[in-house]
Every structure is written in structure tokens, then in C-alpha cells.
Short mmCIF file of C-alpha atoms in Angstrom, two decimals:
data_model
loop_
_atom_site.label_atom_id
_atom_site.label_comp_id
_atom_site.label_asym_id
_atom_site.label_seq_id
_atom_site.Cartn_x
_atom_site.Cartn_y
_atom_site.Cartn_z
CA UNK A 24 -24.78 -5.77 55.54
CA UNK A 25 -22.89 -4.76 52.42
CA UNK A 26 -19.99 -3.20 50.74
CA UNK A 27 -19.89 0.11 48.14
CA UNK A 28 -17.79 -0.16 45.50
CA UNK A 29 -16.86 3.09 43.27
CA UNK A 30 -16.45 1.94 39.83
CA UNK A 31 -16.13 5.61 38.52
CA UNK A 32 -12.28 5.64 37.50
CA UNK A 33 -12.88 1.68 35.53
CA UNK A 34 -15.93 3.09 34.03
CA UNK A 35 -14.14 6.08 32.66
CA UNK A 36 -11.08 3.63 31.69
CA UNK A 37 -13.07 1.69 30.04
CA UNK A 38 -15.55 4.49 28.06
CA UNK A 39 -11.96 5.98 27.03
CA UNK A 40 -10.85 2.67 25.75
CA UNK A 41 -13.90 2.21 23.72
CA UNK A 42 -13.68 5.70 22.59
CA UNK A 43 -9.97 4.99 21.44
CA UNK A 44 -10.77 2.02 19.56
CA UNK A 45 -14.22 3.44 17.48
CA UNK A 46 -11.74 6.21 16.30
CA UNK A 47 -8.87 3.80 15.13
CA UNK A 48 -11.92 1.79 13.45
CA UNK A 49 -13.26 4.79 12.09
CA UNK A 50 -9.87 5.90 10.71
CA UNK A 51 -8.83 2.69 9.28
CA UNK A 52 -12.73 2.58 7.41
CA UNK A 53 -12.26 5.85 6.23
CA UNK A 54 -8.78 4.71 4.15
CA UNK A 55 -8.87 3.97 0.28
CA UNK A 56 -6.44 1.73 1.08
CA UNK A 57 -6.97 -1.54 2.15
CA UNK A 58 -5.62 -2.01 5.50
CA UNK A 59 -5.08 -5.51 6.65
CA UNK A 60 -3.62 -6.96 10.40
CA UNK A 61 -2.13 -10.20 10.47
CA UNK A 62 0.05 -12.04 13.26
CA UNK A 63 3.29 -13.89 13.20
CA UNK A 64 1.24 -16.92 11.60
CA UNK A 65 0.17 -15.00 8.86
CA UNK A 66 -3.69 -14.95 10.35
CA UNK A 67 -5.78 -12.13 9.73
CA UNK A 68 -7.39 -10.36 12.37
CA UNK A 69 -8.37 -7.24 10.91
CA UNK A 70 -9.47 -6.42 7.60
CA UNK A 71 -11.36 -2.74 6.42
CA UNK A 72 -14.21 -2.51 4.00
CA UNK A 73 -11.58 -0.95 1.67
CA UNK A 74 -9.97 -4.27 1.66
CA UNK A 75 -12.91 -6.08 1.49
CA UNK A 76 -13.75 -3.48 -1.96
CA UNK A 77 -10.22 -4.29 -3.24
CA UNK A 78 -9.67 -8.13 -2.35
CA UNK A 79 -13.59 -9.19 -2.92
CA UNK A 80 -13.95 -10.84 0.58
CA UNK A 81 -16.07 -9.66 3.23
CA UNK A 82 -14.39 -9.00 6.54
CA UNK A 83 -16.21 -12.28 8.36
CA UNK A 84 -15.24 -14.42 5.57
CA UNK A 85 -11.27 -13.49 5.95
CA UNK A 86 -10.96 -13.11 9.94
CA UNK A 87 -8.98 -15.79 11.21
CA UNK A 88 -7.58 -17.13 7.99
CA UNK A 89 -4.09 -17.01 6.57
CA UNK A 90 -3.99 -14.03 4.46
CA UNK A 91 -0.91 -14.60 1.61
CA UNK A 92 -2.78 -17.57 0.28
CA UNK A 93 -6.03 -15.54 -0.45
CA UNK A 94 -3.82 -12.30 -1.99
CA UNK A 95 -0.80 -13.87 -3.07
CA UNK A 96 -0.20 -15.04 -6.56
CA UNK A 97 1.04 -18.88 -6.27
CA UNK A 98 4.23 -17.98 -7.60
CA UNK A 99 5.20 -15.64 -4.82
CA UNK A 100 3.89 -17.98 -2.23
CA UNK A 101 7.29 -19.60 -1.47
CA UNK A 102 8.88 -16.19 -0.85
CA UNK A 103 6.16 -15.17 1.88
CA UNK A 104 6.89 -18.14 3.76
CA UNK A 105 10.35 -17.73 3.84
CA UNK A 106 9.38 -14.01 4.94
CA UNK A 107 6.76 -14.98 7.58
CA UNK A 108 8.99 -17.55 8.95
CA UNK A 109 11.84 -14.65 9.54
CA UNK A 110 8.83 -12.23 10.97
CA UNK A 111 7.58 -15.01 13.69
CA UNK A 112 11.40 -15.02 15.34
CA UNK A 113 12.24 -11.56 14.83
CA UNK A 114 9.55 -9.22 13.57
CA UNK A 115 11.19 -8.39 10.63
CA UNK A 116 11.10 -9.49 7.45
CA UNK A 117 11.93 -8.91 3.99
CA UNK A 118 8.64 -6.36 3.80
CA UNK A 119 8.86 -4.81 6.83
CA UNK A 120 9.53 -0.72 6.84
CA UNK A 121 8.93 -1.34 3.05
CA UNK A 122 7.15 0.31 0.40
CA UNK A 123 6.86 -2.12 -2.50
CA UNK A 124 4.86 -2.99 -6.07
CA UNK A 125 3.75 -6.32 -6.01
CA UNK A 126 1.23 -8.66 -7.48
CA UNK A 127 -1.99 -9.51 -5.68
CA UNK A 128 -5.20 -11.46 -6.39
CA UNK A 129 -8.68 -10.82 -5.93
CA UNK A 130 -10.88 -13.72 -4.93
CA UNK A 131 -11.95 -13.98 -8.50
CA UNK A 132 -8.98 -15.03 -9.37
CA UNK A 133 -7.59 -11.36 -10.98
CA UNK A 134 -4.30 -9.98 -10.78
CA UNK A 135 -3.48 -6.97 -10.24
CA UNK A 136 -0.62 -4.82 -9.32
CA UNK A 137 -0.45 -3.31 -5.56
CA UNK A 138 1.67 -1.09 -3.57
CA UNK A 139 2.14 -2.75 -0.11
CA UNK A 140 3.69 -0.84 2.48
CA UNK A 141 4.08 -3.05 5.65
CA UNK A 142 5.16 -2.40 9.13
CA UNK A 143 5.45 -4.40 12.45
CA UNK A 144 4.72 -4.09 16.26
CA UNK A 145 4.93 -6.07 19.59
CA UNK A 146 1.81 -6.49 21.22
CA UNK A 147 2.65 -9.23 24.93
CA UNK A 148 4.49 -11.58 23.48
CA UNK A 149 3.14 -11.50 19.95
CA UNK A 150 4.47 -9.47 16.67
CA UNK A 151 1.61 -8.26 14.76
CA UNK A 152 2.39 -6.71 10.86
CA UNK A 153 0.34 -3.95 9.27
CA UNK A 154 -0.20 -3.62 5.81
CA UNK A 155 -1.63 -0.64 3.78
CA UNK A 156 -2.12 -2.17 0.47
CA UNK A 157 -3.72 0.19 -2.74
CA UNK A 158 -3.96 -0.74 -6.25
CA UNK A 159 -2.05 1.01 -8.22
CA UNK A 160 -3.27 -0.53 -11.99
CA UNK A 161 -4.86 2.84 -12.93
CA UNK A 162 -1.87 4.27 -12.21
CA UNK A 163 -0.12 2.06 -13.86
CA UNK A 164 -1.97 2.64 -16.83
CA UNK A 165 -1.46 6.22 -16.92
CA UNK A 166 2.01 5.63 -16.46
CA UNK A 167 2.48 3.89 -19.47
CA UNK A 168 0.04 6.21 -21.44
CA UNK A 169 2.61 9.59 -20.79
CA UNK A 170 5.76 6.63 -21.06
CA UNK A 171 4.10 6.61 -24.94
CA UNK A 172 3.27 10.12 -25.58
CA UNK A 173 6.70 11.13 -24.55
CA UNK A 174 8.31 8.83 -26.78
CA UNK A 175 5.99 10.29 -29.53
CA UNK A 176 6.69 13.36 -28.72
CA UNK A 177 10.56 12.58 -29.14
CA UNK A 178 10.29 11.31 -32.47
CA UNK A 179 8.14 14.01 -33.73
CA UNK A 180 10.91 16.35 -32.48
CA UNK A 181 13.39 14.25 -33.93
CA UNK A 182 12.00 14.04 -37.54
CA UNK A 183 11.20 17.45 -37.59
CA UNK A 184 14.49 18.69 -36.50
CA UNK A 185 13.25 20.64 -34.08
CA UNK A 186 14.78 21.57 -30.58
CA UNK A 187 13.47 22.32 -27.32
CA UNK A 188 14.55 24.34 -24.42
CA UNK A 189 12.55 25.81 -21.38
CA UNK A 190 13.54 29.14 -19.42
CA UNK A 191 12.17 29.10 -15.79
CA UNK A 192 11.98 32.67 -14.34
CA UNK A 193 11.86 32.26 -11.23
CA UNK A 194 15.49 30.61 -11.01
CA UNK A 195 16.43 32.16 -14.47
CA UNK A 196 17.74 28.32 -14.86
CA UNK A 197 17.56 27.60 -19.06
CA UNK A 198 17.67 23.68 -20.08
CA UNK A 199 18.16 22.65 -23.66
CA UNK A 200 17.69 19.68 -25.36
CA UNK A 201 20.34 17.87 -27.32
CA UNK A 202 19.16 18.49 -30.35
CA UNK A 203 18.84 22.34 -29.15
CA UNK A 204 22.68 21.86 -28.93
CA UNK A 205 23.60 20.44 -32.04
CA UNK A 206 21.08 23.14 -33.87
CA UNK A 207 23.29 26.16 -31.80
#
């Protein structure tokens, strides 16, 4: 005596599930940005190997943790409070839908300046937030490198008296400086 049970359609269910979640894993790994889960508690329950390359800790050394306090420069800690306390009742916050410059800190104590762009979801009964996070100090950097070259640049046209204007074809649209102005 017995019973047969076909198992086919949970077996496929769950090989399709599996399948689903390898590829979100394998998309997330394959980001140069650090991509980071947390809950309406502010605990981390995912964390990519870019984020483990950015931030310094490994993924089993963050999971289950409150993430501001190991990113978050002290002084900004009050304001994520404030933010994850709005986030837990409403899943919003101040961050949410955001794309943002901000401080963060790698476990060795550095800081550095990030772009965080952050975004929320339901999952049951539970708001989740996802945050891309990439370091943007080489950026930065270069930023501030053209910043100074253009600056040269205007004082060397300013001392020499010289003025500048630029013809682009394709619109026949002509720009001149001021001092193209005051030469003409």
C-alpha cells in the first residue's frame, strides 16, 4: 500500500526560483558598485564583493549588522537615524529615490566621498532599502584638476588679451567670449 506523488510542477518551481536568484546574484557581483540590502532596522542582509572591495569588510563579517555605523562618518550618524526611523513607518526617507554625494568610511577608518543612490521595496510586511553606492574620489579629483586648468586657461586669456569664440557647423551656432565682445 502506497501513494504517488508528482512533484514535477514544485521541482520546476523551485529549479526556476533558484535559477532567478543565481542571476540576480550574478548581476549584483558583476556591479562596480557596491550594492548593499538593509531592512527597516538598518541590518544588512546583503552585501556584494564590490562592497566588500570598497568598504574593506567581507560579506560574513557585515551580514546581520547595522550598516550606517560601519559606513557612516560619526557626524552624519544622527541624521541616519532620524532617516531610518522615518523609513521603518513609511518606507521613505530622506534618501529614498535619491541620488546623492556623501561621505563614507572604510573599515580602516578612511573617508571618502560616495555617490549613494537608494531605493525602497515591500517585501510581507517588511520595507527593505537598496543602495548602489560608488566612490566617486577619482572623480572627484579629476574634477578639480579641469576646475584648475580652466581657471588657468582664463587668466592666460585674460592677460594676453586674447578672445575666444567657437563656430559649430553642424548648427552654424557661433559663441563668443566676453572678451571676444569687447575686442569687436
Amino acid at each position: 500500500m502506497g501513494t504517488v506523488l508528482d512533484v514535477t510542477e514544485r521541482a520546476q518551481a523551485e529549479e526556476e526560483l533558484r535559477a532567478s536568484e543565481e542571476k540576480m546574484r550574478a548581476m549584483s557581483e558583476s556591479s562596480y558598485d557596491a550594492v548593499i540590502v538593509v531592512d527597516e532596522n538598518d541590518v544588512i542582509s546583503f552585501w556584494n564583493s564590490a562592497a566588500e572591495n570598497m568598504f574593506g569588510w567581507k560579506v560574513e563579517e557585515v551580514i546581520g549588522r547595522k550598516l550606517h555605523p560601519l559606513i557612516t562618518p560619526k557626524d552624519y550618524l544622527h541624521q541616519v537615524g532620524d532617516g531610518m526611523k522615518q523609513f521603518a513607518r513609511t518606507g521613505q526617507g530622506p534618501l529614498i529615490g535619491l541620488v546623492k554625494e556623501m561621505p563614507a568610511v572604510r573599515r580602516n577608518g578612511e573617508v571618502f566621498l560616495a555617490e549613494r543612490s537608494v531605493t525602497s521595496f515591500k517585501l510581507g510586511d517588511s520595507y527593505l532599502a537598496v543602495g548602489s553606492v560608488r566612490d566617486i574620489t577619482e572623480r572627484k579629483h579629476l574634477e578639480q584638476k579641469l576646475r584648475h586648468s580652466a581657471d588657468r586657461l582664463a587668466l592666460a586669456l585674460k592677460a594676453g588679451g586674447i578672445g575666444v569664440w567657437e563656430w559649430n557647423l553642424h548648427t552654424n551656432a557661433l559663441e563668443w567670449d566676453d572678451q571676444m565682445f569687447r575686442l569687436y
